[in-house]
Structure formats: C-alpha cells, structure tokens
Amino acid sequence: MKKCLLCNQMFAPVLSLNQLLSWRKWHEEQLCHHCLAQFEFLPTISCKICSGKLLQDADKQSLICSDCRRWQKIYGNNVLYHQAVYLYNQAFHDLMVNYKRYGDYVLCYVLQDLCYKNLAKIKADYYVPIPTSASHIAERQFDTVSAIYGDLVNLTAILGKIDGQQAQGEKNRKERLQSKQSFFIKAKYNIDLNMKKVLLLDDIYTTGRTLYHARDAVLATFPKAKISSFSVCR
Ligand SMILES: [Zn+2]
Ligand SMILES: [Zn+2]
C-alpha cells in the first residue's frame, strides 16, 4: 500500500506483470485513482501546433488555436511545436498554487506522475528546462521545473533568467504576452546545439510567451537547433 500525495489516503498501486518481473526500478504511482481522475487529459482533437484546446469556430476549422494563430502572425511558419498532457482545470490550478506559491516540494512527484509516460515517448538530444530566476529559487528553495524533470531525463540547464522580473504566474494574460525577453545562454556551457534535437521543458504552457522567448534565446546562439517543447499542462 502507498499513501496518495494529494489526499493522504492509502491505495494499492497497480503493477503490470512486466514491472513485477523486471529487475529495473519502475515508476511508482504517487496518486490514488480518485485524485488522478480530477485531472483532465487534453482532447484528442486539439491544436496541431501546441496541443491546446480548440475553443472558437475558427480554431476548429483550422485545427489551430487562437494563441498559435497569433504566433503565426509574428513567426510565420516558424512556430513552436509543443506537446502537453493535461488541460488547465481547477485540480491543476490548485496543484500549481500549492507547488509554486506555497513551495510544496513533494508535489513535483505528482507532476512527474502526470507526465512521465508522455515524456518518455519524445526523444531529444538535449532536454532544456525553463529556468526560474535566482530570487524565486531563493524564495522557494528549489527550481520548480528542474525538480519535475530532473528525475525523468538528463537536463542540460543552459538557459539562465535575468533577475528582478515579476513571475509569469503573477501576471494577467495581456501582461504575460507583453513580457520582454529575459532568457540568455549561460556562458559556462561549452556545447553546440546546432542540428541537435532540443526539447524545452516547462510546467505549464499558458500563452506560449515564455517558451517562444526561450526558443529565441537558444536560436540566437544556435540558429540551427531543432527546437520543440513539452509541458505537463496546457
Ligand atoms: Zn488521492
Ligand atoms: Zn495552438
């Protein structure tokens, strides 16, 4: 039996025969079925660029969401292909408030639970986490994105973030979209991402602003990097 990380009830994790017969350590489920059912998968028919939900008629006709249509106006065909797993619903909102605002570190294992199967299907040469600014790390004592993905893939933390800016999570939609580039490539990393498959990792894709800035920062140094992105939630 195991204790669910969200409701503290005991539950029996379901193990497949393969897992039972395997010598390798398998991923242990962290959530009971009741809590897991509170999270809603993104619809199968979703935006073909960012996997977001198609809300407006124009979205449904083109299979491109309104956020991505706006990015197309700026970037033309050079849009960022993004994969996500869950829809941003109340359960996800509550989870992220406890994780990011109240700094409940143990919830990174819940987020791992929600995304590890999907992330395992994406093969990349480099997995690059979206960084937290130094002052936010000092507040929470941990980096929220690296805490989720560090156990799942090898991270290449080449991106840094300029300090002194308001967190994206504290802004409204308009402020998010207007936020300025704050990412840079850390000088100490002596690697070449040109021609390499790079997967940018974030916890949530809201407007796309953060991930497009991160991609622009990588491309400024490595113009031939092949970049796509992933988040638990969209
Ligand atoms: Zn539970
Ligand atoms: Zn989209």
Short mmCIF file of N, CA, C and O in Angstrom, two decimals, residues 120-190:
data_model
loop_
_atom_site.label_atom_id
_atom_site.label_comp_id
_atom_site.label_asym_id
_atom_site.label_seq_id
_atom_site.Cartn_x
_atom_site.Cartn_y
_atom_site.Cartn_z
N ALA A 120 8.38 10.15 -22.00
CA ALA A 120 9.23 9.04 -22.45
C ALA A 120 9.08 8.77 -23.94
O ALA A 120 9.97 8.20 -24.57
N LYS A 121 7.96 9.20 -24.53
CA LYS A 121 7.74 8.96 -25.97
C LYS A 121 8.47 9.97 -26.84
O LYS A 121 8.51 9.82 -28.05
N ILE A 122 8.99 11.05 -26.24
CA ILE A 122 9.66 12.08 -27.04
C ILE A 122 11.17 11.94 -26.88
O ILE A 122 11.69 12.08 -25.77
N LYS A 123 11.83 11.66 -27.97
CA LYS A 123 13.29 11.51 -27.91
C LYS A 123 13.96 12.81 -28.35
O LYS A 123 13.62 13.36 -29.40
N ALA A 124 14.89 13.29 -27.55
CA ALA A 124 15.63 14.50 -27.90
C ALA A 124 17.10 14.31 -27.57
O ALA A 124 17.46 13.44 -26.77
N ASP A 125 17.96 15.11 -28.21
CA ASP A 125 19.39 15.07 -27.88
C ASP A 125 19.64 15.83 -26.58
O ASP A 125 20.49 15.45 -25.79
N TYR A 126 18.89 16.93 -26.40
CA TYR A 126 19.06 17.74 -25.20
C TYR A 126 17.69 18.13 -24.63
O TYR A 126 16.81 18.54 -25.39
N TYR A 127 17.57 18.00 -23.32
CA TYR A 127 16.34 18.41 -22.63
C TYR A 127 16.69 19.67 -21.82
O TYR A 127 17.49 19.60 -20.88
N VAL A 128 16.10 20.79 -22.22
CA VAL A 128 16.48 22.08 -21.63
C VAL A 128 15.33 22.64 -20.78
O VAL A 128 14.27 22.98 -21.31
N PRO A 129 15.51 22.70 -19.46
CA PRO A 129 14.43 23.23 -18.60
C PRO A 129 14.33 24.75 -18.69
O PRO A 129 15.34 25.44 -18.82
N ILE A 130 13.11 25.26 -18.60
CA ILE A 130 12.90 26.71 -18.47
C ILE A 130 13.34 27.11 -17.07
O ILE A 130 12.86 26.53 -16.09
N PRO A 131 14.26 28.06 -16.96
CA PRO A 131 14.81 28.37 -15.64
C PRO A 131 13.91 29.27 -14.80
O PRO A 131 13.08 30.01 -15.33
N THR A 132 14.10 29.19 -13.51
CA THR A 132 13.47 30.09 -12.56
C THR A 132 14.53 31.14 -12.22
O THR A 132 15.71 30.82 -12.20
N SER A 133 14.13 32.38 -11.96
CA SER A 133 15.13 33.39 -11.61
C SER A 133 15.70 33.09 -10.22
O SER A 133 15.06 32.43 -9.40
N ALA A 134 16.92 33.56 -10.00
CA ALA A 134 17.63 33.27 -8.74
C ALA A 134 16.81 33.69 -7.52
O ALA A 134 16.78 32.99 -6.51
N SER A 135 16.10 34.84 -7.63
CA SER A 135 15.35 35.31 -6.45
C SER A 135 14.16 34.39 -6.15
O SER A 135 13.82 34.16 -4.99
N HIS A 136 13.52 33.83 -7.20
CA HIS A 136 12.43 32.89 -6.95
C HIS A 136 12.92 31.56 -6.39
O HIS A 136 12.24 30.93 -5.58
N ILE A 137 14.11 31.13 -6.83
CA ILE A 137 14.68 29.91 -6.26
C ILE A 137 14.97 30.14 -4.78
O ILE A 137 14.69 29.29 -3.94
N ALA A 138 15.49 31.33 -4.46
CA ALA A 138 15.81 31.64 -3.07
C ALA A 138 14.54 31.63 -2.21
O ALA A 138 14.53 31.14 -1.08
N GLU A 139 13.42 32.11 -2.77
CA GLU A 139 12.15 32.12 -2.05
C GLU A 139 11.65 30.71 -1.75
O GLU A 139 11.23 30.39 -0.66
N ARG A 140 11.70 29.84 -2.79
CA ARG A 140 11.12 28.50 -2.65
C ARG A 140 12.13 27.45 -2.24
O ARG A 140 11.76 26.33 -1.91
N GLN A 141 13.39 27.75 -2.37
CA GLN A 141 14.48 26.80 -2.07
C GLN A 141 14.62 25.71 -3.12
O GLN A 141 15.36 24.76 -2.92
N PHE A 142 13.88 25.78 -4.22
CA PHE A 142 14.10 24.81 -5.29
C PHE A 142 13.64 25.39 -6.62
O PHE A 142 12.87 26.34 -6.66
N ASP A 143 14.13 24.77 -7.71
CA ASP A 143 13.74 25.19 -9.06
C ASP A 143 12.57 24.32 -9.50
O ASP A 143 12.69 23.11 -9.61
N THR A 144 11.42 24.94 -9.71
CA THR A 144 10.18 24.17 -9.90
C THR A 144 10.19 23.28 -11.14
O THR A 144 9.62 22.20 -11.13
N VAL A 145 10.81 23.73 -12.22
CA VAL A 145 10.79 22.94 -13.45
C VAL A 145 11.82 21.81 -13.39
O VAL A 145 11.52 20.65 -13.70
N SER A 146 13.03 22.14 -12.97
CA SER A 146 14.07 21.10 -12.85
C SER A 146 13.67 20.02 -11.85
O SER A 146 14.02 18.86 -12.02
N ALA A 147 12.94 20.40 -10.81
CA ALA A 147 12.51 19.40 -9.81
C ALA A 147 11.58 18.36 -10.44
O ALA A 147 11.62 17.19 -10.08
N ILE A 148 10.77 18.78 -11.40
CA ILE A 148 9.86 17.83 -12.06
C ILE A 148 10.65 16.91 -12.99
O ILE A 148 10.52 15.69 -12.95
N TYR A 149 11.47 17.51 -13.85
CA TYR A 149 12.04 16.73 -14.96
C TYR A 149 13.40 16.12 -14.67
O TYR A 149 13.82 15.21 -15.37
N GLY A 150 14.09 16.60 -13.63
CA GLY A 150 15.45 16.13 -13.35
C GLY A 150 15.55 14.63 -13.09
O GLY A 150 16.56 14.01 -13.39
N ASP A 151 14.48 14.03 -12.54
CA ASP A 151 14.49 12.59 -12.28
C ASP A 151 14.11 11.79 -13.53
O ASP A 151 14.28 10.58 -13.56
N LEU A 152 13.54 12.46 -14.52
CA LEU A 152 12.98 11.73 -15.67
C LEU A 152 13.91 11.70 -16.88
O LEU A 152 13.94 10.73 -17.62
N VAL A 153 14.65 12.79 -17.10
CA VAL A 153 15.58 12.88 -18.24
C VAL A 153 16.86 13.60 -17.78
O VAL A 153 16.88 14.22 -16.73
N ASN A 154 17.89 13.50 -18.61
CA ASN A 154 19.11 14.24 -18.33
C ASN A 154 18.92 15.69 -18.74
O ASN A 154 18.70 15.97 -19.91
N LEU A 155 19.01 16.60 -17.79
CA LEU A 155 18.76 18.00 -18.12
C LEU A 155 20.04 18.71 -18.52
O LEU A 155 21.10 18.46 -17.96
N THR A 156 19.92 19.58 -19.51
CA THR A 156 21.02 20.46 -19.90
C THR A 156 20.54 21.88 -19.61
O THR A 156 19.82 22.49 -20.40
N ALA A 157 20.93 22.39 -18.45
CA ALA A 157 20.37 23.68 -17.98
C ALA A 157 21.18 24.86 -18.53
O ALA A 157 21.80 25.60 -17.78
N ILE A 158 21.13 25.02 -19.85
CA ILE A 158 21.93 26.08 -20.47
C ILE A 158 21.26 27.45 -20.40
O ILE A 158 21.90 28.46 -20.66
N LEU A 159 19.96 27.48 -20.10
CA LEU A 159 19.29 28.77 -20.08
C LEU A 159 19.35 29.40 -18.68
O LEU A 159 19.15 28.73 -17.67
N GLY A 160 19.63 30.69 -18.65
CA GLY A 160 19.55 31.45 -17.41
C GLY A 160 18.44 32.48 -17.55
O GLY A 160 17.95 32.74 -18.65
N LYS A 161 18.02 33.05 -16.43
CA LYS A 161 16.96 34.06 -16.46
C LYS A 161 17.42 35.30 -15.71
O LYS A 161 17.93 35.20 -14.59
N ILE A 162 17.25 36.45 -16.34
CA ILE A 162 17.61 37.71 -15.71
C ILE A 162 16.72 37.92 -14.49
O ILE A 162 15.51 37.69 -14.56
N ASP A 163 17.32 38.34 -13.41
CA ASP A 163 16.57 38.50 -12.16
C ASP A 163 15.77 39.81 -12.14
O ASP A 163 15.93 40.66 -13.01
N GLY A 164 14.90 39.93 -11.17
CA GLY A 164 14.23 41.21 -10.93
C GLY A 164 12.95 41.39 -11.72
O GLY A 164 12.39 42.48 -11.77
N GLN A 165 12.45 40.32 -12.37
CA GLN A 165 11.19 40.44 -13.10
C GLN A 165 10.08 39.73 -12.34
O GLN A 165 10.32 38.77 -11.63
N GLN A 166 8.87 40.21 -12.57
CA GLN A 166 7.70 39.59 -11.96
C GLN A 166 7.51 38.19 -12.58
O GLN A 166 7.74 38.01 -13.77
N ALA A 167 7.11 37.21 -11.77
CA ALA A 167 6.89 35.86 -12.30
C ALA A 167 5.70 35.88 -13.26
O ALA A 167 4.74 36.62 -13.05
N GLN A 168 5.77 35.03 -14.31
CA GLN A 168 4.67 34.95 -15.28
C GLN A 168 3.34 34.62 -14.60
O GLN A 168 2.30 35.13 -14.96
N GLY A 169 3.41 33.76 -13.59
CA GLY A 169 2.21 33.30 -12.90
C GLY A 169 1.46 34.42 -12.17
O GLY A 169 0.30 34.28 -11.84
N GLU A 170 2.17 35.53 -11.91
CA GLU A 170 1.52 36.63 -11.19
C GLU A 170 0.93 37.67 -12.14
O GLU A 170 0.39 38.68 -11.70
N LYS A 171 1.06 37.42 -13.46
CA LYS A 171 0.60 38.42 -14.43
C LYS A 171 -0.73 38.00 -15.05
O LYS A 171 -1.04 36.81 -15.12
N ASN A 172 -1.47 39.00 -15.56
CA ASN A 172 -2.65 38.65 -16.34
C ASN A 172 -2.21 38.36 -17.78
O ASN A 172 -1.04 38.49 -18.13
N ARG A 173 -3.17 37.95 -18.60
CA ARG A 173 -2.87 37.48 -19.94
C ARG A 173 -2.13 38.53 -20.79
O ARG A 173 -1.14 38.25 -21.45
N LYS A 174 -2.63 39.79 -20.70
CA LYS A 174 -2.02 40.85 -21.51
C LYS A 174 -0.58 41.12 -21.06
O LYS A 174 0.33 41.26 -21.88
N GLU A 175 -0.38 41.15 -19.74
CA GLU A 175 0.97 41.37 -19.21
C GLU A 175 1.92 40.25 -19.60
O GLU A 175 3.09 40.47 -19.90
N ARG A 176 1.39 39.01 -19.59
CA ARG A 176 2.21 37.86 -20.00
C ARG A 176 2.71 38.04 -21.42
O ARG A 176 3.88 37.85 -21.72
N LEU A 177 1.77 38.39 -22.31
CA LEU A 177 2.13 38.50 -23.72
C LEU A 177 3.12 39.62 -23.97
O LEU A 177 3.91 39.58 -24.91
N GLN A 178 3.07 40.66 -23.12
CA GLN A 178 3.96 41.80 -23.32
C GLN A 178 5.31 41.63 -22.62
O GLN A 178 6.17 42.50 -22.74
N SER A 179 5.48 40.53 -21.91
CA SER A 179 6.73 40.39 -21.16
C SER A 179 7.93 40.31 -22.11
O SER A 179 7.85 39.74 -23.18
N LYS A 180 9.02 40.91 -21.68
CA LYS A 180 10.23 41.05 -22.52
C LYS A 180 11.12 39.81 -22.38
O LYS A 180 11.02 39.08 -21.41
N GLN A 181 11.96 39.64 -23.36
CA GLN A 181 12.94 38.54 -23.32
C GLN A 181 13.78 38.63 -22.05
O GLN A 181 14.34 39.68 -21.76
N SER A 182 13.84 37.56 -21.27
CA SER A 182 14.66 37.60 -20.05
C SER A 182 15.59 36.38 -19.97
O SER A 182 16.25 36.17 -18.96
N PHE A 183 15.60 35.56 -21.04
CA PHE A 183 16.46 34.37 -21.02
C PHE A 183 17.77 34.64 -21.75
O PHE A 183 17.83 35.43 -22.69
N PHE A 184 18.80 33.94 -21.33
CA PHE A 184 20.10 34.03 -22.01
C PHE A 184 20.78 32.67 -21.88
O PHE A 184 20.41 31.85 -21.04
N ILE A 185 21.75 32.44 -22.77
CA ILE A 185 22.52 31.19 -22.70
C ILE A 185 23.67 31.39 -21.72
O ILE A 185 24.43 32.34 -21.84
N LYS A 186 23.78 30.50 -20.77
CA LYS A 186 24.87 30.61 -19.78
C LYS A 186 26.20 30.30 -20.47
O LYS A 186 26.31 29.31 -21.19
N ALA A 187 27.17 31.13 -20.20
CA ALA A 187 28.45 31.03 -20.90
C ALA A 187 29.21 29.76 -20.55
O ALA A 187 29.95 29.23 -21.36
N LYS A 188 28.99 29.23 -19.35
CA LYS A 188 29.84 28.11 -18.91
C LYS A 188 29.56 26.80 -19.67
O LYS A 188 30.34 25.87 -19.59
N TYR A 189 28.44 26.75 -20.40
CA TYR A 189 28.16 25.52 -21.14
C TYR A 189 28.85 25.53 -22.49
O TYR A 189 28.53 26.32 -23.36
N ASN A 190 29.78 24.62 -22.65
CA ASN A 190 30.54 24.58 -23.89
C ASN A 190 30.01 23.45 -24.79
O ASN A 190 30.69 22.46 -25.02
#
